[in-house]
Coordinates of C-alpha atoms in Angstrom, one line a residue:
M1 CA -23.8 134.1 -36.8
K2 CA -24.0 137.0 -38.6
T3 CA -23.4 134.6 -41.9
M4 CA -26.5 132.4 -40.7
C5 CA -28.9 135.4 -39.9
Y6 CA -28.1 136.9 -43.2
H7 CA -28.5 133.2 -45.0
I8 CA -32.0 132.9 -42.8
S9 CA -33.5 135.9 -43.9
V10 CA -32.2 135.8 -47.9
V11 CA -33.5 132.1 -48.2
R12 CA -36.5 133.1 -46.2
H13 CA -36.3 130.1 -44.2
H14 CA -39.2 129.4 -41.6
P15 CA -40.0 126.0 -39.9
A16 CA -42.9 124.6 -40.8
W17 CA -46.4 124.9 -39.0
S18 CA -47.4 121.6 -37.3
L19 CA -49.5 121.1 -34.0
R20 CA -47.8 117.7 -33.8
P21 CA -46.2 116.8 -30.6
D22 CA -43.0 115.3 -32.1
L23 CA -39.9 115.4 -30.0
E24 CA -41.8 117.3 -27.2
N25 CA -43.9 114.2 -26.6
E26 CA -45.7 114.4 -23.3
R27 CA -44.0 118.2 -22.7
W28 CA -46.6 119.2 -25.6
E29 CA -49.8 120.9 -25.5
S30 CA -52.2 121.8 -28.3
I31 CA -54.3 125.0 -27.0
S32 CA -57.7 125.8 -28.5
P33 CA -58.9 129.4 -28.9
S34 CA -60.9 130.3 -26.1
N35 CA -65.0 131.0 -26.6
K36 CA -65.2 133.9 -24.3
D37 CA -65.4 137.1 -25.6
I38 CA -61.7 138.0 -24.8
Y39 CA -60.7 139.5 -28.7
K40 CA -61.5 143.2 -28.9
G41 CA -60.2 146.0 -30.3
V42 CA -57.0 145.5 -32.2
L43 CA -57.6 141.6 -31.8
D44 CA -61.3 141.8 -33.8
D45 CA -59.8 142.1 -37.0
P46 CA -61.9 141.2 -40.2
E47 CA -59.5 138.6 -41.7
I48 CA -56.9 137.3 -38.8
K49 CA -58.9 135.0 -36.6
P50 CA -58.0 132.9 -33.4
V51 CA -56.9 129.6 -34.3
A52 CA -55.5 126.7 -32.3
V53 CA -51.7 126.7 -31.2
G54 CA -48.8 124.7 -29.4
G55 CA -47.1 125.2 -26.3
T56 CA -44.0 123.2 -24.8
W57 CA -43.6 122.5 -21.0
Y58 CA -40.4 122.9 -19.2
P59 CA -38.9 121.4 -17.4
T60 CA -41.6 118.8 -17.2
V61 CA -45.8 118.6 -17.8
Y62 CA -47.4 121.2 -15.4
G63 CA -48.3 119.8 -11.9
P64 CA -49.8 121.9 -9.0
S65 CA -48.6 119.2 -6.4
D66 CA -45.2 120.4 -7.3
A67 CA -44.9 123.2 -4.4
K68 CA -41.3 123.7 -5.0
R69 CA -42.3 125.6 -8.3
K70 CA -44.6 128.8 -7.7
A71 CA -44.9 130.1 -10.6
I72 CA -46.1 129.3 -14.2
I73 CA -43.6 131.4 -16.7
L74 CA -45.8 132.1 -20.4
H75 CA -42.9 132.7 -22.4
F76 CA -43.0 134.0 -26.0
H77 CA -39.8 133.2 -28.3
G78 CA -37.9 135.9 -30.7
G79 CA -37.3 135.7 -34.2
A80 CA -38.2 138.8 -36.3
F81 CA -42.1 137.5 -35.8
V82 CA -40.9 135.2 -38.8
V83 CA -38.7 132.3 -37.1
G84 CA -38.8 130.1 -34.3
D85 CA -41.2 127.8 -32.6
G86 CA -40.9 127.3 -28.8
R87 CA -40.3 123.9 -28.7
K88 CA -36.5 122.5 -27.1
A89 CA -34.7 123.2 -30.3
D90 CA -35.4 126.8 -30.3
L91 CA -36.0 127.8 -26.8
G92 CA -34.6 124.9 -24.6
F93 CA -31.3 127.1 -23.3
G94 CA -34.0 130.3 -22.3
A95 CA -36.2 127.5 -20.7
Q96 CA -33.4 125.9 -18.7
L97 CA -32.4 129.4 -17.5
L98 CA -36.0 130.5 -16.4
T99 CA -36.7 127.1 -14.3
S100 CA -33.6 127.0 -12.6
H101 CA -33.2 130.5 -11.5
A102 CA -37.2 131.1 -11.2
D103 CA -38.4 127.9 -9.8
A104 CA -41.1 127.9 -12.1
W105 CA -42.9 126.1 -14.8
V106 CA -42.3 127.7 -18.3
L107 CA -44.7 127.4 -21.3
G108 CA -43.2 128.1 -24.8
I109 CA -45.5 129.0 -27.1
Q110 CA -45.3 128.0 -30.8
Y111 CA -47.7 131.1 -32.0
R112 CA -48.5 132.0 -35.6
I113 CA -45.0 133.7 -37.3
S114 CA -45.8 136.0 -40.1
S115 CA -43.4 134.1 -42.6
N116 CA -46.5 132.0 -43.2
P117 CA -49.5 133.1 -45.3
G118 CA -52.5 135.1 -43.3
C119 CA -50.0 135.4 -40.2
R120 CA -49.5 139.1 -40.1
F121 CA -50.5 141.3 -36.9
P122 CA -52.3 140.5 -34.7
A123 CA -52.2 136.8 -35.2
A124 CA -49.3 136.5 -32.7
L125 CA -51.2 138.5 -29.8
Q126 CA -54.4 136.6 -30.4
D127 CA -52.2 133.6 -29.8
F128 CA -50.7 135.4 -26.5
V129 CA -54.4 136.0 -25.1
T130 CA -55.3 132.5 -26.2
A131 CA -52.4 131.2 -24.3
Y132 CA -52.6 133.1 -21.3
Q133 CA -56.7 132.3 -21.0
S134 CA -56.0 128.4 -21.3
L135 CA -53.6 128.9 -18.4
L136 CA -56.4 130.6 -16.4
D137 CA -59.1 128.0 -17.4
R138 CA -57.1 125.2 -16.0
G139 CA -57.3 127.2 -12.7
I140 CA -54.3 128.8 -12.5
P141 CA -54.2 132.5 -10.7
A142 CA -53.1 135.1 -12.8
S143 CA -51.4 136.1 -9.4
S144 CA -49.2 133.1 -10.5
I145 CA -48.7 133.8 -13.8
V146 CA -45.4 135.9 -15.3
V147 CA -45.6 136.8 -18.9
S148 CA -42.2 136.8 -20.6
G149 CA -40.6 137.1 -24.4
D150 CA -37.1 137.8 -25.8
S151 CA -36.7 140.0 -28.9
A152 CA -40.2 139.7 -31.0
G153 CA -41.4 137.7 -27.8
G154 CA -40.6 140.6 -25.7
N155 CA -42.6 143.0 -27.9
L156 CA -45.3 140.7 -28.0
V157 CA -45.2 141.0 -24.0
A158 CA -45.6 144.8 -24.1
A159 CA -48.3 144.3 -26.5
F160 CA -50.3 142.1 -24.0
L161 CA -50.1 144.6 -21.6
R162 CA -50.9 147.3 -23.5
Y163 CA -54.0 145.0 -24.5
I164 CA -55.3 144.4 -21.3
T165 CA -54.6 147.8 -20.3
D166 CA -56.9 149.4 -23.3
N167 CA -59.5 146.9 -22.5
P168 CA -60.0 146.5 -19.0
G169 CA -61.6 143.7 -17.2
V170 CA -61.3 141.0 -20.7
L171 CA -58.5 139.5 -18.6
P172 CA -56.7 139.7 -15.3
K173 CA -53.1 141.1 -14.7
P174 CA -50.2 138.5 -14.6
R175 CA -47.9 139.1 -11.4
A176 CA -45.0 140.6 -13.3
A177 CA -43.3 140.6 -17.2
L178 CA -39.8 139.8 -18.1
L179 CA -38.8 141.2 -21.4
W180 CA -35.3 140.1 -22.9
C181 CA -33.9 142.2 -25.4
A182 CA -37.1 143.1 -26.5
W183 CA -37.7 144.5 -29.9
V184 CA -39.8 147.5 -29.1
N185 CA -39.3 149.5 -32.4
P186 CA -39.7 147.4 -35.3
G187 CA -40.9 150.1 -37.5
V188 CA -37.7 151.3 -37.9
G189 CA -36.5 147.9 -39.5
M190 CA -38.3 149.3 -42.7
H191 CA -35.2 151.4 -43.3
P192 CA -32.7 149.4 -45.5
H193 CA -29.7 150.5 -42.8
S194 CA -31.4 149.9 -40.0
C195 CA -28.8 147.4 -38.3
S196 CA -25.7 148.7 -40.4
G197 CA -26.3 152.3 -39.4
N198 CA -26.1 151.6 -36.1
P199 CA -22.9 152.3 -33.7
R200 CA -22.9 148.9 -32.8
Y201 CA -23.6 146.7 -35.9
A202 CA -20.0 145.7 -35.6
T203 CA -20.3 144.2 -32.1
D204 CA -23.6 142.3 -32.8
F205 CA -24.9 139.7 -35.4
V206 CA -28.1 141.1 -36.4
V207 CA -28.0 142.1 -40.4
D208 CA -30.3 144.4 -42.2
V209 CA -32.3 142.2 -44.0
F210 CA -33.8 140.3 -41.0
P211 CA -35.6 143.0 -39.1
E212 CA -36.9 144.4 -42.5
W213 CA -38.1 140.8 -43.4
G214 CA -39.7 140.3 -40.1
I215 CA -41.8 144.1 -40.0
R216 CA -43.0 143.8 -43.5
A217 CA -44.3 140.5 -43.1
Y218 CA -45.6 141.3 -39.5
A219 CA -47.2 144.5 -40.6
L220 CA -48.6 144.2 -43.8
P221 CA -50.3 147.1 -45.5
P222 CA -52.4 149.0 -44.8
L223 CA -50.8 148.5 -40.9
D224 CA -48.5 151.4 -39.8
P225 CA -45.6 149.7 -38.6
H226 CA -44.9 152.5 -36.2
S227 CA -48.0 152.3 -34.1
P228 CA -48.5 151.7 -30.4
Y229 CA -49.1 147.9 -30.7
I230 CA -46.2 147.2 -33.1
S231 CA -43.3 149.5 -32.0
P232 CA -44.0 150.6 -28.3
R233 CA -40.7 152.4 -27.9
D234 CA -42.2 156.0 -28.4
H235 CA -45.7 155.0 -26.8
P236 CA -45.1 154.4 -23.2
F237 CA -48.7 153.2 -20.9
K238 CA -49.6 152.6 -17.8
C239 CA -49.2 149.3 -16.4
E240 CA -50.1 149.6 -12.9
G241 CA -49.5 146.4 -10.6
V242 CA -47.5 144.4 -13.5
P243 CA -43.7 145.1 -12.6
M244 CA -41.6 144.7 -15.3
W245 CA -38.2 143.5 -15.8
I246 CA -36.7 144.8 -18.9
Q247 CA -33.0 143.3 -19.9
F248 CA -31.1 144.3 -22.7
G249 CA -27.1 143.7 -23.6
S250 CA -24.7 146.3 -23.8
L251 CA -23.0 145.7 -27.5
E252 CA -26.9 145.0 -29.3
I253 CA -28.1 147.3 -31.8
L254 CA -31.3 147.5 -29.8
A255 CA -29.7 149.3 -26.7
G256 CA -31.0 152.3 -27.3
D257 CA -34.5 151.7 -28.4
I258 CA -34.8 149.2 -25.1
V259 CA -33.3 152.3 -22.6
K260 CA -35.8 154.5 -24.1
F261 CA -38.8 152.8 -23.9
A262 CA -37.6 151.9 -20.3
D263 CA -37.5 155.6 -19.3
G264 CA -40.5 156.3 -21.1
M265 CA -42.8 153.4 -19.0
R266 CA -40.8 154.6 -15.9
R267 CA -42.0 158.1 -16.4
I268 CA -45.6 156.9 -16.2
E269 CA -46.9 157.0 -12.2
G270 CA -47.9 153.8 -11.1
N271 CA -45.3 151.6 -13.4
E272 CA -42.7 149.7 -11.8
V273 CA -39.5 149.1 -14.1
E274 CA -36.3 147.3 -13.5
L275 CA -33.9 148.1 -16.2
H276 CA -30.9 145.6 -16.3
E277 CA -27.8 145.9 -18.2
D278 CA -25.7 143.0 -19.1
E279 CA -22.0 144.4 -19.9
D280 CA -20.4 143.0 -23.2
V281 CA -23.0 140.8 -24.4
P282 CA -24.7 141.2 -27.8
H283 CA -28.6 140.8 -28.7
D284 CA -30.9 138.0 -27.0
I285 CA -28.0 135.6 -25.3
F286 CA -31.1 134.3 -23.3
L287 CA -31.9 132.7 -26.5
S288 CA -29.0 132.1 -28.0
G289 CA -26.2 132.3 -25.3
G290 CA -25.3 128.5 -25.8
L291 CA -24.9 129.0 -29.3
L292 CA -22.8 132.1 -29.2
G293 CA -20.6 130.9 -25.9
F294 CA -22.1 133.1 -23.6
E295 CA -23.4 130.8 -21.0
E296 CA -21.7 132.2 -17.9
K297 CA -23.3 135.8 -18.7
A298 CA -26.2 134.6 -19.5
E299 CA -26.6 132.3 -15.9
K300 CA -25.5 135.7 -14.2
M301 CA -28.1 137.4 -16.1
A302 CA -31.0 135.2 -15.4
A303 CA -29.6 135.1 -11.7
A304 CA -30.3 138.2 -11.2
M305 CA -33.8 138.0 -12.7
G306 CA -34.5 135.2 -10.4
A307 CA -33.3 137.4 -7.4
W308 CA -35.9 140.3 -8.7
L309 CA -38.8 138.0 -9.2
K310 CA -38.4 136.0 -6.0
D311 CA -39.8 139.5 -4.6
K312 CA -42.6 139.5 -6.7
I313 CA -44.1 135.8 -6.1

């Protein structure tokens, strides 16, 4: 897995951007940007503008008549902001964990990744707001929406929660938030030995060139890669009313950053944070547990999330 991570980073491999359904067929949905005044503050960029994005429904297309499923999980995939697309080949394993253990529909978003031109920050966060508003426009109440993300997607969840806190009244708060191995300190990726200098390097698959590629593409100059919206680890914020599930693996490089972020969020009055550690697993078994042979541990992890979420929805 380390070799594959290195190869992808060196050749700068990334999927072609397409809004065609392809293999997703009827489960695919194209989502147009909102004409409402919801792109404010950091999202009001002179160069980066909201565009149409795509999403894949799991396990089937959303149907409000299905009484068994009580929530919509809006999920943003990982991939250091430079790879991934949220379709079945990419998100299928993680989506199955969510649908099985949370009794929910999942909408996996194909957001703009920064390996494509003109897709630096805040493109992905604009796409988050676009997808969230699209659910509201369908008549789905915010109280039925759970926002979720793994790795870089978890970073986007934190950025989205900060955005609605910084811009009160622009969007209603979601029911809860799930952050799986969230990349909460991308700024450190600017350092050439951000991974190999980590004491958990031998037990994880992430190599130096992958996060370096990701953050340099996502936070192009003059953007500050250590700013609160990009590297939230050292910038806790008030998120009252949105319970947060923050998960990490004990063997992953990001473990220390995630614990520090969670501790900072916990210290703010009104925040509700559940920190969940999975023993003896590397980074992001939510997304790649099936590929790495951690299916059983991933199922156990998702079951713990489901028990926690059951009390919230």
